[in-house]
Tab-separated table of C-alpha atoms in Angstrom:
chain	number	residue	atom	x	y	z
Z	1	UNK	CA	25.457	-0.602	17.119
Z	2	UNK	CA	26.866	-1.706	20.440
Z	3	UNK	CA	25.258	-5.123	21.617
Z	4	UNK	CA	22.823	-3.753	24.510
Z	5	UNK	CA	20.863	-1.651	21.905
Z	6	UNK	CA	20.855	-4.166	19.251
Z	7	UNK	CA	19.681	-6.216	22.178
Z	8	UNK	CA	16.731	-3.520	22.783
Z	9	UNK	CA	15.862	-3.256	19.666
Z	10	UNK	CA	15.846	-7.433	18.795
Z	11	UNK	CA	13.698	-7.191	21.343
Z	12	UNK	CA	11.033	-4.162	20.347
Z	13	UNK	CA	10.458	-5.530	17.224
Z	14	UNK	CA	10.126	-9.039	18.542
Z	15	UNK	CA	7.183	-7.723	20.173
Z	16	UNK	CA	5.629	-5.543	17.633
Z	17	UNK	CA	5.807	-8.206	14.943
Z	18	UNK	CA	3.592	-10.568	18.377
Z	19	UNK	CA	0.185	-11.297	18.501
Z	20	UNK	CA	-1.424	-8.897	21.230
Z	21	UNK	CA	-3.134	-11.557	22.901
Z	22	UNK	CA	0.161	-13.739	23.996
Z	23	UNK	CA	1.542	-9.985	25.877
Z	24	UNK	CA	-1.520	-10.042	27.377
Z	25	UNK	CA	-1.340	-14.108	28.312
Z	26	UNK	CA	2.922	-12.894	29.340
Z	27	UNK	CA	1.734	-9.911	31.543
Z	28	UNK	CA	-0.999	-11.744	32.884
Z	29	UNK	CA	1.262	-14.743	34.050
Z	30	UNK	CA	3.534	-12.163	35.573
Z	31	UNK	CA	3.483	-13.122	39.535
Z	32	UNK	CA	4.267	-9.564	41.109
Z	33	UNK	CA	3.225	-7.333	37.717
Z	34	UNK	CA	4.757	-4.056	37.820
Z	35	UNK	CA	3.489	-0.384	39.371
Z	36	UNK	CA	4.054	2.210	36.723
Z	37	UNK	CA	3.034	5.837	34.882
Z	38	UNK	CA	1.750	6.126	31.626
Z	39	UNK	CA	4.094	8.726	30.193
Z	40	UNK	CA	3.066	9.440	27.020
Z	41	UNK	CA	-0.596	7.579	25.134
Z	42	UNK	CA	-1.422	4.840	23.722
Z	43	UNK	CA	-1.627	7.167	21.011
Z	44	UNK	CA	-2.208	6.427	17.384
Z	45	UNK	CA	-1.157	9.078	14.536
Z	46	UNK	CA	0.601	8.644	10.745
Z	47	UNK	CA	4.513	6.892	9.842
Z	48	UNK	CA	4.726	7.807	6.357
Z	49	UNK	CA	6.473	4.954	4.723
Z	50	UNK	CA	9.769	5.521	3.022
Z	51	UNK	CA	10.406	3.063	-0.336
Z	52	UNK	CA	13.125	3.636	-2.838
Z	53	UNK	CA	13.077	3.836	-7.121
Z	54	UNK	CA	13.844	0.076	-7.687
Z	55	UNK	CA	15.051	-0.380	-4.140
Z	56	UNK	CA	18.151	1.371	-5.006
Z	57	UNK	CA	17.678	4.725	-5.853
Z	58	UNK	CA	15.955	7.534	-4.896
Z	59	UNK	CA	14.248	6.937	-1.866
Z	60	UNK	CA	10.174	8.352	-2.801
Z	61	UNK	CA	6.403	8.309	-0.172
Z	62	UNK	CA	4.875	4.982	-0.269
Z	63	UNK	CA	2.305	6.058	1.676
Z	64	UNK	CA	1.246	5.661	5.267
Z	65	UNK	CA	0.112	3.555	7.789
Z	66	UNK	CA	-1.043	3.739	10.911
Z	67	UNK	CA	0.919	3.129	14.415
Z	68	UNK	CA	0.111	3.185	18.049
Z	69	UNK	CA	2.525	4.412	20.117
Z	70	UNK	CA	3.097	4.211	24.088
Z	71	UNK	CA	5.284	5.234	26.958
Z	72	UNK	CA	5.424	4.495	30.395
Z	73	UNK	CA	7.419	4.951	33.749
Z	74	UNK	CA	7.656	1.815	36.034
Z	75	UNK	CA	8.020	3.079	39.660
Z	76	UNK	CA	12.273	2.370	39.553
Z	77	UNK	CA	11.866	4.917	36.965
Z	78	UNK	CA	12.645	3.034	33.695
Z	79	UNK	CA	11.731	4.175	30.762
Z	80	UNK	CA	9.967	1.821	27.975
Z	81	UNK	CA	8.386	2.998	24.674
Z	82	UNK	CA	6.547	0.459	22.101
Z	83	UNK	CA	5.908	2.316	18.442
Z	84	UNK	CA	4.150	-0.596	16.338
Z	85	UNK	CA	1.672	-1.045	13.544
Z	86	UNK	CA	-1.408	-0.262	13.906
Z	87	UNK	CA	-5.089	1.190	16.339
Z	88	UNK	CA	-3.471	-1.146	18.961
Z	89	UNK	CA	-3.459	0.628	22.369
Z	90	UNK	CA	-2.716	-2.978	24.298
Z	91	UNK	CA	-0.116	-4.184	22.271
Z	92	UNK	CA	1.604	-0.459	22.459
Z	93	UNK	CA	1.096	-0.123	26.366
Z	94	UNK	CA	1.779	-4.025	26.846
Z	95	UNK	CA	5.137	-4.112	24.737
Z	96	UNK	CA	6.234	-0.151	26.274
Z	97	UNK	CA	5.570	-2.235	29.753
Z	98	UNK	CA	7.806	-4.924	28.514
Z	99	UNK	CA	10.454	-2.362	27.291
Z	100	UNK	CA	11.266	-1.078	30.646
Z	101	UNK	CA	10.959	-4.685	32.511
Z	102	UNK	CA	13.759	-5.908	29.693
Z	103	UNK	CA	16.267	-3.058	30.994
Z	104	UNK	CA	15.321	-3.987	34.941
Z	105	UNK	CA	18.137	-5.616	36.178
Z	106	UNK	CA	15.077	-7.421	38.665
Z	107	UNK	CA	13.333	-8.424	35.008
Z	108	UNK	CA	15.080	-8.615	32.607
Z	109	UNK	CA	17.190	-12.447	31.789
Z	110	UNK	CA	13.258	-14.097	32.719
Z	111	UNK	CA	12.056	-12.073	30.919
Z	112	UNK	CA	14.207	-12.671	27.762
Z	113	UNK	CA	14.327	-16.459	29.081
Z	114	UNK	CA	9.749	-16.232	28.879
Z	115	UNK	CA	9.149	-13.867	26.236
Z	116	UNK	CA	12.236	-12.703	23.690
Z	117	UNK	CA	12.793	-15.411	22.881
Z	118	UNK	CA	9.505	-17.119	22.767
Z	119	UNK	CA	8.646	-15.010	20.719
Z	120	UNK	CA	11.871	-14.563	18.423
Z	121	UNK	CA	11.009	-18.596	18.429
Z	122	UNK	CA	7.851	-18.242	17.296
Z	123	UNK	CA	8.893	-15.984	14.241
Z	124	UNK	CA	11.055	-18.145	13.160
Z	125	UNK	CA	8.691	-20.178	12.676
Z	126	UNK	CA	5.669	-18.617	11.701
Z	127	UNK	CA	8.232	-16.820	8.432
Z	128	UNK	CA	9.342	-21.556	8.182
Z	129	UNK	CA	5.522	-22.602	7.762
Z	130	UNK	CA	5.271	-19.562	5.203
Z	131	UNK	CA	8.072	-20.312	2.756
Z	132	UNK	CA	7.106	-23.572	3.170
Z	133	UNK	CA	4.185	-22.943	2.771
Z	134	UNK	CA	3.703	-21.577	-0.772
Z	135	UNK	CA	7.277	-23.740	-1.593
Z	136	UNK	CA	5.326	-26.475	-3.681
Z	137	UNK	CA	3.831	-23.996	-6.455
Z	138	UNK	CA	7.621	-22.814	-6.709
Z	139	UNK	CA	7.047	-23.909	-10.904
Z	140	UNK	CA	10.237	-24.780	-13.624
Z	141	UNK	CA	8.964	-23.005	-16.392
Z	142	UNK	CA	11.454	-25.369	-19.971
Z	143	UNK	CA	10.967	-23.318	-23.359
Z	144	UNK	CA	9.417	-25.436	-25.972
Z	145	UNK	CA	12.169	-26.755	-28.562
Z	146	UNK	CA	10.126	-25.086	-32.253
Z	147	UNK	CA	9.937	-27.411	-35.012
Z	148	UNK	CA	11.131	-24.609	-38.314
Z	149	UNK	CA	15.514	-25.313	-37.361
F	1	UNK	CA	-19.766	27.122	-9.406
F	2	UNK	CA	-21.856	25.994	-6.453
F	3	UNK	CA	-23.440	28.324	-3.970
F	4	UNK	CA	-24.957	26.616	-0.381
F	5	UNK	CA	-27.603	26.322	0.219
F	6	UNK	CA	-29.782	25.786	3.368
F	7	UNK	CA	-32.497	22.734	4.367
F	8	UNK	CA	-33.244	19.460	3.746
F	9	UNK	CA	-32.049	18.170	6.877
F	10	UNK	CA	-34.676	16.080	7.471
F	11	UNK	CA	-35.013	14.642	3.488
F	12	UNK	CA	-31.467	14.301	3.908
F	13	UNK	CA	-31.415	12.565	7.963
F	14	UNK	CA	-34.134	10.489	6.190
F	15	UNK	CA	-32.145	9.352	2.535
F	16	UNK	CA	-29.428	8.698	5.702
F	17	UNK	CA	-31.366	5.902	7.056
F	18	UNK	CA	-32.744	4.330	3.843
F	19	UNK	CA	-29.073	4.054	3.219
F	20	UNK	CA	-27.847	1.609	6.501
F	21	UNK	CA	-30.998	-0.130	5.503
F	22	UNK	CA	-29.641	-0.611	2.252
F	23	UNK	CA	-26.398	-1.596	3.223
F	24	UNK	CA	-27.604	-4.081	5.788
F	25	UNK	CA	-29.720	-5.260	2.956
F	26	UNK	CA	-32.232	-8.528	4.068
F	27	UNK	CA	-32.033	-8.855	7.671
F	28	UNK	CA	-32.543	-11.978	7.433
F	29	UNK	CA	-29.416	-12.315	6.702
F	30	UNK	CA	-26.332	-12.811	8.662
F	31	UNK	CA	-24.482	-9.293	8.810
F	32	UNK	CA	-20.749	-9.423	7.718
F	33	UNK	CA	-18.355	-9.131	9.708
F	34	UNK	CA	-14.997	-6.536	9.706
F	35	UNK	CA	-12.665	-10.608	10.003
F	36	UNK	CA	-14.537	-11.856	7.309
F	37	UNK	CA	-13.847	-8.934	5.377
F	38	UNK	CA	-10.220	-8.327	6.140
F	39	UNK	CA	-9.589	-12.390	5.442
F	40	UNK	CA	-12.081	-12.818	2.300
F	41	UNK	CA	-12.114	-10.332	0.747
F	42	UNK	CA	-8.484	-9.339	0.804
F	43	UNK	CA	-7.744	-7.831	-2.551
F	44	UNK	CA	-10.902	-5.643	-2.056
F	45	UNK	CA	-8.837	-4.797	1.384
F	46	UNK	CA	-5.634	-4.206	-0.760
F	47	UNK	CA	-6.668	-1.930	-3.311
F	48	UNK	CA	-8.353	0.312	-0.944
F	49	UNK	CA	-5.553	0.543	1.292
F	50	UNK	CA	-3.618	1.676	-1.828
F	51	UNK	CA	-5.520	3.699	-3.413
F	52	UNK	CA	-6.293	5.189	0.120
F	53	UNK	CA	-2.393	5.511	0.967
F	54	UNK	CA	-3.202	4.463	4.988
F	55	UNK	CA	-1.945	1.161	5.475
F	56	UNK	CA	-4.359	-0.005	7.720
F	57	UNK	CA	-6.531	-4.334	6.748
F	58	UNK	CA	-8.513	-3.273	9.803
F	59	UNK	CA	-9.859	0.328	9.239
F	60	UNK	CA	-9.613	-0.361	5.498
F	61	UNK	CA	-12.362	-3.305	6.098
F	62	UNK	CA	-14.220	-1.107	8.098
F	63	UNK	CA	-14.502	1.005	5.274
F	64	UNK	CA	-15.410	-0.934	2.178
F	65	UNK	CA	-18.397	-2.018	4.895
F	66	UNK	CA	-18.858	1.331	5.432
F	67	UNK	CA	-18.505	1.071	1.846
F	68	UNK	CA	-21.283	-1.102	0.537
F	69	UNK	CA	-18.177	-2.217	-1.376
F	70	UNK	CA	-17.929	0.207	-3.736
F	71	UNK	CA	-13.992	0.885	-3.213
F	72	UNK	CA	-13.929	4.014	-4.936
F	73	UNK	CA	-16.134	5.651	-1.593
F	74	UNK	CA	-14.161	3.343	1.274
F	75	UNK	CA	-10.858	4.683	-0.319
F	76	UNK	CA	-12.700	8.598	-0.041
F	77	UNK	CA	-13.381	7.487	3.326
F	78	UNK	CA	-9.981	6.427	4.475
F	79	UNK	CA	-8.828	9.649	2.726
F	80	UNK	CA	-10.567	11.752	5.093
F	81	UNK	CA	-9.752	9.029	8.453
F	82	UNK	CA	-6.058	10.272	7.756
F	83	UNK	CA	-6.543	13.758	7.757
F	84	UNK	CA	-7.844	13.637	11.730
F	85	UNK	CA	-4.359	11.695	12.827
F	86	UNK	CA	-1.200	13.161	13.530
F	87	UNK	CA	1.925	12.554	11.056
F	88	UNK	CA	4.656	11.025	13.614
F	89	UNK	CA	7.378	10.744	11.399
F	90	UNK	CA	8.893	9.248	8.152
F	91	UNK	CA	10.455	5.923	8.269
F	92	UNK	CA	13.413	4.389	7.247
F	93	UNK	CA	13.318	2.565	3.182
F	94	UNK	CA	11.490	-0.409	3.085
F	95	UNK	CA	13.869	-3.496	1.322
F	96	UNK	CA	12.371	-5.384	-0.777
F	97	UNK	CA	15.904	-7.076	-1.277
F	98	UNK	CA	14.573	-8.814	2.725
F	99	UNK	CA	11.163	-9.384	2.139
F	100	UNK	CA	9.581	-12.838	3.185
F	101	UNK	CA	9.028	-14.498	0.058
F	102	UNK	CA	5.482	-15.751	-1.951
F	103	UNK	CA	5.348	-14.780	-4.672
F	104	UNK	CA	8.135	-14.612	-6.860
F	105	UNK	CA	7.917	-14.643	-10.859
F	106	UNK	CA	10.339	-13.389	-14.038
F	107	UNK	CA	9.271	-13.246	-17.671
F	108	UNK	CA	13.377	-12.602	-18.926
F	109	UNK	CA	14.859	-15.688	-17.684
F	110	UNK	CA	13.633	-19.502	-16.970
F	111	UNK	CA	15.919	-20.732	-15.057
F	112	UNK	CA	16.123	-16.470	-11.715
F	113	UNK	CA	18.712	-17.738	-8.548
F	114	UNK	CA	15.841	-18.290	-6.302
F	115	UNK	CA	13.189	-19.630	-8.621
F	116	UNK	CA	10.064	-19.813	-9.615
F	117	UNK	CA	6.787	-19.315	-7.057
F	118	UNK	CA	4.237	-18.324	-7.737
F	119	UNK	CA	2.511	-17.626	-4.915
F	120	UNK	CA	-1.624	-17.184	-4.570
F	121	UNK	CA	-2.195	-16.134	-7.725
F	122	UNK	CA	-4.992	-16.134	-10.671
F	123	UNK	CA	-2.380	-16.799	-12.931
F	124	UNK	CA	-3.653	-20.244	-14.855
F	125	UNK	CA	-7.291	-20.986	-13.259
F	126	UNK	CA	-9.897	-20.675	-16.200
F	127	UNK	CA	-11.942	-18.251	-14.984
F	128	UNK	CA	-14.955	-20.878	-14.812
F	129	UNK	CA	-17.596	-19.702	-12.114
F	130	UNK	CA	-16.564	-21.910	-9.012
F	131	UNK	CA	-20.143	-23.443	-7.391
F	132	UNK	CA	-18.445	-24.943	-5.076
F	133	UNK	CA	-17.715	-21.095	-3.541
F	134	UNK	CA	-21.292	-20.952	-3.768
F	135	UNK	CA	-21.965	-23.228	0.181
F	136	UNK	CA	-23.015	-25.640	-3.115
F	137	UNK	CA	-20.318	-28.213	-3.237
F	138	UNK	CA	-18.235	-30.152	-0.483
F	139	UNK	CA	-14.849	-28.012	1.081
F	140	UNK	CA	-15.864	-25.219	0.602
F	141	UNK	CA	-13.095	-23.162	0.712
F	142	UNK	CA	-10.213	-24.287	1.247
F	143	UNK	CA	-7.515	-24.867	-0.517
F	144	UNK	CA	-6.931	-27.981	1.524
F	145	UNK	CA	-3.371	-27.994	3.016
F	146	UNK	CA	0.251	-28.009	1.628
F	147	UNK	CA	1.739	-31.279	0.483
F	148	UNK	CA	4.777	-32.323	2.249
F	149	UNK	CA	7.997	-30.587	1.552
F	150	UNK	CA	11.401	-30.080	3.557
F	151	UNK	CA	11.505	-27.706	6.066
F	152	UNK	CA	14.197	-26.095	4.360
F	153	UNK	CA	15.027	-23.151	4.933
F	154	UNK	CA	13.618	-20.589	2.149
F	155	UNK	CA	15.849	-19.835	-1.406
F	156	UNK	CA	17.144	-16.495	-1.177
F	157	UNK	CA	16.266	-14.136	-4.101
F	158	UNK	CA	18.715	-12.273	-6.102
F	159	UNK	CA	17.083	-9.610	-7.910
F	160	UNK	CA	16.356	-10.401	-11.129
F	161	UNK	CA	17.420	-6.065	-12.340
F	162	UNK	CA	20.651	-6.829	-10.350
F	163	UNK	CA	21.927	-10.093	-12.496
F	164	UNK	CA	21.730	-7.616	-16.133
F	165	UNK	CA	23.236	-4.650	-13.438
F	166	UNK	CA	26.544	-6.812	-12.346
F	167	UNK	CA	27.261	-7.593	-16.737
F	168	UNK	CA	26.632	-3.986	-17.027
F	169	UNK	CA	24.208	-3.654	-19.631
F	170	UNK	CA	21.283	-2.098	-17.339
F	171	UNK	CA	20.959	1.969	-16.179
F	172	UNK	CA	22.382	2.285	-12.559
F	173	UNK	CA	19.364	3.678	-10.082
F	174	UNK	CA	20.750	7.290	-9.480
F	175	UNK	CA	21.151	8.086	-5.230
F	176	UNK	CA	22.398	11.393	-6.498
F	177	UNK	CA	22.856	13.077	-2.732
F	178	UNK	CA	19.734	10.826	-1.677
F	179	UNK	CA	17.529	14.207	-0.839
F	180	UNK	CA	14.977	14.458	1.324
F	181	UNK	CA	12.432	13.002	-1.234
F	182	UNK	CA	8.455	15.354	-1.664
F	183	UNK	CA	5.971	14.953	-0.263
F	184	UNK	CA	2.629	15.321	-1.745
F	185	UNK	CA	0.436	14.553	1.345
F	186	UNK	CA	2.969	18.536	2.685
F	187	UNK	CA	2.880	20.178	-0.666
F	188	UNK	CA	1.108	20.770	-3.586
F	189	UNK	CA	2.169	18.960	-6.891
F	190	UNK	CA	4.555	20.630	-9.347
F	191	UNK	CA	5.706	20.128	-12.586
F	192	UNK	CA	7.511	19.010	-13.805
F	193	UNK	CA	7.942	16.344	-11.598
F	194	UNK	CA	11.013	14.823	-10.454
F	195	UNK	CA	10.272	11.075	-9.961
F	196	UNK	CA	9.567	11.187	-5.743
F	197	UNK	CA	7.162	12.951	-6.599
F	198	UNK	CA	5.497	11.074	-9.554
F	199	UNK	CA	5.839	7.919	-7.716
F	200	UNK	CA	3.899	8.731	-5.158
F	201	UNK	CA	1.418	10.110	-6.673
F	202	UNK	CA	1.087	6.652	-8.944
F	203	UNK	CA	1.625	4.921	-5.297
F	204	UNK	CA	-1.885	5.880	-4.849
F	205	UNK	CA	-3.314	6.244	-7.793
F	206	UNK	CA	-6.198	5.087	-9.203
F	207	UNK	CA	-6.209	1.235	-10.497
F	208	UNK	CA	-8.150	1.482	-13.497
F	209	UNK	CA	-6.352	4.846	-14.689
F	210	UNK	CA	-2.618	3.129	-14.324
F	211	UNK	CA	-4.471	0.227	-16.632
F	212	UNK	CA	-5.951	2.612	-19.363
F	213	UNK	CA	-2.406	4.394	-18.463
F	214	UNK	CA	0.151	1.499	-18.959
F	215	UNK	CA	-2.012	-0.103	-21.997
F	216	UNK	CA	-1.966	2.823	-24.324
F	217	UNK	CA	1.545	2.552	-24.205
F	218	UNK	CA	1.517	-1.166	-24.728
F	219	UNK	CA	-0.851	0.435	-28.334
F	220	UNK	CA	1.569	2.714	-29.090
F	221	UNK	CA	0.745	5.643	-27.556
F	222	UNK	CA	4.608	6.095	-26.459
F	223	UNK	CA	5.647	2.274	-26.749
F	224	UNK	CA	8.801	1.155	-24.401
F	225	UNK	CA	9.357	-2.431	-25.358
F	226	UNK	CA	9.188	-3.429	-21.687
F	227	UNK	CA	9.613	-6.416	-20.163
F	228	UNK	CA	8.721	-8.549	-16.751
F	229	UNK	CA	11.877	-8.265	-15.548
F	230	UNK	CA	10.511	-9.618	-11.580
F	231	UNK	CA	7.796	-9.363	-9.898
F	232	UNK	CA	7.001	-10.382	-6.443
F	233	UNK	CA	5.022	-9.966	-3.097
F	234	UNK	CA	5.280	-10.724	0.116
F	235	UNK	CA	5.898	-8.844	3.330
F	236	UNK	CA	8.663	-5.895	4.204
F	237	UNK	CA	9.258	-5.642	8.045
F	238	UNK	CA	9.281	-1.741	8.725
F	239	UNK	CA	11.937	0.102	10.194
F	240	UNK	CA	11.452	3.999	12.365
F	241	UNK	CA	13.624	5.515	14.126
F	242	UNK	CA	11.976	6.692	17.377
F	243	UNK	CA	12.793	10.745	18.402
F	244	UNK	CA	13.573	8.742	22.213
F	245	UNK	CA	15.368	6.497	21.061
F	246	UNK	CA	18.021	7.192	17.967
F	247	UNK	CA	17.875	3.634	16.980
F	248	UNK	CA	16.102	1.711	13.906
F	249	UNK	CA	13.838	-0.682	15.574
F	250	UNK	CA	10.899	-2.496	13.823
F	251	UNK	CA	7.539	-1.827	14.312
F	252	UNK	CA	5.186	-3.904	11.715
F	253	UNK	CA	5.130	-5.711	8.765
F	254	UNK	CA	3.067	-5.234	5.865
F	255	UNK	CA	2.040	-6.446	2.576
F	256	UNK	CA	4.054	-5.148	-0.641
F	257	UNK	CA	3.802	-5.742	-4.095
F	258	UNK	CA	6.226	-5.464	-6.743
F	259	UNK	CA	7.446	-5.008	-10.547
F	260	UNK	CA	10.532	-4.275	-11.578
F	261	UNK	CA	10.105	-3.892	-16.055
F	262	UNK	CA	13.636	-3.575	-17.799
F	263	UNK	CA	12.258	-1.681	-20.888
F	264	UNK	CA	14.291	-0.225	-24.555
F	265	UNK	CA	17.826	0.746	-24.173
F	266	UNK	CA	19.703	3.657	-24.587
F	267	UNK	CA	22.626	4.087	-25.800
F	268	UNK	CA	24.570	2.843	-28.390
F	269	UNK	CA	28.918	1.517	-27.198
F	270	UNK	CA	27.156	1.266	-24.427
F	271	UNK	CA	24.498	0.177	-24.193
F	272	UNK	CA	21.570	-0.468	-21.350
F	273	UNK	CA	18.391	-0.844	-20.306
F	274	UNK	CA	15.856	0.984	-18.550
F	275	UNK	CA	13.861	0.633	-15.977
F	276	UNK	CA	10.610	0.934	-14.652
F	277	UNK	CA	9.149	0.838	-11.454
F	278	UNK	CA	5.795	0.030	-9.356
F	279	UNK	CA	5.991	-1.070	-5.468
F	280	UNK	CA	2.122	-0.980	-4.399
F	281	UNK	CA	0.340	-2.057	-1.367
F	282	UNK	CA	-1.257	-6.045	-0.575
F	283	UNK	CA	-1.252	-7.905	-3.390
F	284	UNK	CA	-1.943	-5.382	-6.218
F	285	UNK	CA	0.199	-7.486	-9.344
F	286	UNK	CA	-1.932	-5.345	-12.271
F	287	UNK	CA	-1.199	-1.868	-9.637
F	288	UNK	CA	2.519	-2.524	-9.543
F	289	UNK	CA	2.997	-3.306	-13.490
F	290	UNK	CA	0.719	-0.956	-15.051
F	291	UNK	CA	2.804	1.585	-12.232
F	292	UNK	CA	5.642	0.354	-13.775
F	293	UNK	CA	4.722	0.592	-17.485
F	294	UNK	CA	4.201	4.024	-16.086
F	295	UNK	CA	6.918	5.219	-14.856
F	296	UNK	CA	8.450	4.013	-17.621
F	297	UNK	CA	5.992	6.554	-19.465
F	298	UNK	CA	7.040	9.383	-17.373
F	299	UNK	CA	10.620	9.892	-17.600
F	300	UNK	CA	10.660	9.797	-21.939
F	301	UNK	CA	11.378	13.736	-21.277
F	302	UNK	CA	14.748	12.678	-19.231
F	303	UNK	CA	15.791	9.513	-21.507
F	304	UNK	CA	15.193	12.378	-24.260
F	305	UNK	CA	12.406	9.882	-25.760
F	306	UNK	CA	9.991	12.257	-28.228
F	307	UNK	CA	6.071	12.396	-26.536
F	308	UNK	CA	4.023	9.982	-28.489
F	309	UNK	CA	1.588	10.116	-26.032
F	310	UNK	CA	-0.908	11.273	-22.750
F	311	UNK	CA	0.894	8.968	-20.599
F	312	UNK	CA	4.078	10.192	-21.070
F	313	UNK	CA	2.879	13.433	-20.533
F	314	UNK	CA	3.184	14.615	-16.843
F	315	UNK	CA	1.196	16.864	-16.596
F	316	UNK	CA	-1.843	15.146	-17.252
F	317	UNK	CA	-1.260	11.779	-16.362
F	318	UNK	CA	-0.156	12.692	-12.880
F	319	UNK	CA	-3.318	15.506	-12.297
F	320	UNK	CA	-5.807	12.974	-13.067
F	321	UNK	CA	-4.135	9.637	-11.612
F	322	UNK	CA	-6.011	10.450	-8.175
F	323	UNK	CA	-10.300	8.753	-7.877
F	324	UNK	CA	-10.628	10.548	-5.245
F	325	UNK	CA	-10.502	14.067	-6.553
F	326	UNK	CA	-11.829	12.581	-9.500
F	327	UNK	CA	-14.300	11.812	-8.341
F	328	UNK	CA	-15.043	15.245	-6.247
F	329	UNK	CA	-14.850	16.645	-9.283
F	330	UNK	CA	-17.135	14.709	-11.791
F	331	UNK	CA	-19.607	14.610	-8.784
F	332	UNK	CA	-19.658	17.470	-7.915
F	333	UNK	CA	-21.266	18.505	-10.569
F	334	UNK	CA	-24.786	17.376	-8.649
F	335	UNK	CA	-25.057	19.488	-6.112
F	336	UNK	CA	-27.080	22.890	-6.222
F	337	UNK	CA	-26.033	24.638	-9.430
F	338	UNK	CA	-29.926	26.849	-9.291
F	339	UNK	CA	-27.357	29.962	-8.709
F	340	UNK	CA	-24.983	29.467	-11.736
F	341	UNK	CA	-28.061	28.287	-14.322
F	342	UNK	CA	-29.823	31.153	-13.552
F	343	UNK	CA	-27.819	33.358	-14.648
F	344	UNK	CA	-27.180	30.999	-17.734
F	345	UNK	CA	-30.761	30.961	-17.737
F	346	UNK	CA	-31.108	34.892	-17.712
F	347	UNK	CA	-28.210	34.739	-20.645
F	348	UNK	CA	-28.966	32.957	-23.337
F	349	UNK	CA	-33.015	34.528	-22.750
F	350	UNK	CA	-31.596	37.278	-23.458
F	351	UNK	CA	-29.560	36.252	-26.051
F	352	UNK	CA	-32.757	34.900	-27.657
F	353	UNK	CA	-34.791	37.903	-27.040
F	354	UNK	CA	-32.648	39.930	-28.607
F	355	UNK	CA	-32.119	38.573	-31.635
F	356	UNK	CA	-35.813	39.074	-32.195
F	357	UNK	CA	-36.593	41.849	-31.608
F	358	UNK	CA	-33.654	42.520	-33.679
F	359	UNK	CA	-35.435	40.564	-35.868
F	360	UNK	CA	-38.579	42.149	-35.659
F	361	UNK	CA	-37.073	45.735	-35.807
F	362	UNK	CA	-36.151	44.493	-39.458
F	363	UNK	CA	-39.274	43.467	-40.304
F	364	UNK	CA	-40.892	46.938	-39.853
C-alpha cells in the first residue's frame, strides 16, 4: 500500500473512532468552513462482521453492526467519504468533510496538525489508560504442593 | 393452523395503552434513560446485541427499555429493526490477536505469556447482595480509582493455543481456499451444515439453550473433555473496504468475548488436541464458553466420533437454537385457533356419537 493511501486510511480510521463532539468542535473552529454538497447520505445500513474460526481458520459471519456512511463534494470537486459504526449521521457528515479537506493541499497540513495528530494521540492515550486500568487485576496463580508425596 | 380474525381493534389499542403504563411503572419514580441502560445494564445490552445479531449499543438499550427488560422481546425488536436497513457489505475478518484486552485468562497454563488479567469479572465475588448498590451506603456503585502502576505499554498476549500449535500438538485451523462463508441472513440453514454456518448459528443462538447443550456434553451426552485454553475479552477494530475507495478503513471498534477450548485428542503417533471455538458480541463469557463446547460437540461427524448426545446432533441443535424462531412458534399457540379447534371439536363429537350409536345398535 502506498504512503498516501496509508495516510488516508489512517485518518479515516481515527475520524471514525473519535467522539462526535470532538469533530463538531473542530468544524466550529474552522475560520472559513468550506462550501459543500452532500452526494450520498448520511445514511445508515448494516455491515456483516466476519471472523475466523480459531481466529486463523475459515471465515464465518459473526453478526451485523450498524454503519453510517456519507459522501460529500467540496466546491473544488474533491470528494470525501466516511464509513463509521453506529447510527451517527452528524458524525459521518463531519468525517466525510474532513476526509475531503485532508485531501485538499490548501487545508491538509493545518488539519493534520490541529485534528488528525491530536486525535491519534488521544487514541493512544485512551488505549494506554484502558490497559493501565486493568493491569492491577493481573494475577499470578501459584499451585500448591499437595501433601500426599 | 392460524386463521386470520377481524375485530378487536379497540381492545388491542387499550391493551397497548396498559402496556405503556406498566412499562413506565410508578410515575413518581424517575424515568430510566437510554444512557443509564447502556452504561449500567451493559450486560443486558450485550446479550441483546449478541442474540439480536446486531451490534449497536444505543439501539439495544432502546430495545431493552421498550421490552420492559424482557431480553428475548428486546432481541426480537432488534431482529425486526435490522430488516429495515440496507446491507452495505461484509467486513474483513476481525483479528482477536490484535484485541485491546480487558480480560484474558487461561485454565491450561498458569504462567501464560502476557499474564492472566482478570478484568471486570463476577468470578471470585461472594454473591452476597451488596446493600451499598441499593443507595443505602457510602460511595454506592463506584469501584474507586485504579491503584497507581507504571504506564508501561500493554504486554503482548500471544494466543495460548498457538503455543500448543508450535509444538505440533494442536490441530491446525484449516483455511483451505478460504471460501466465502454462507450467510444465514441470506440463505436458509441446510443440513449437514458446514462449520461456518454452524458458527454463525451459534453466535446468534440463545444463551440459555447453548448453556444447557454445553452442560449436557459435560454430563456425558457426548463427552469432549474440554479445557479452557483461553478466554479473552476486549475491543477489536472492524475494517471494511468501501467500494469507492478500494482500500480497507477502520469503521469502529466493537467489544468481543472469545473462548478457545482444548479438547480430546485425535490420532496416536501424531496425536493432537482438537479445538472448539466461541465468539460473542460484548462481554459474554458464559455464552462464548457454551458456544465453544457446542461447536466442538458438533464436529463429532467430521472427527469420526460416535453420536451419543443431542449436542452432537446438528439438526437438533441448529434448528432449535434461535430464540426468536422458538419463541414465535411456541407463542403463536395463543393466537386465535378458533377454526382449527372447531374442526377438532366436530371430529371428537362425531367419534363419540358414532361410538354411542354403535353401542345403541348392539343393545337393540
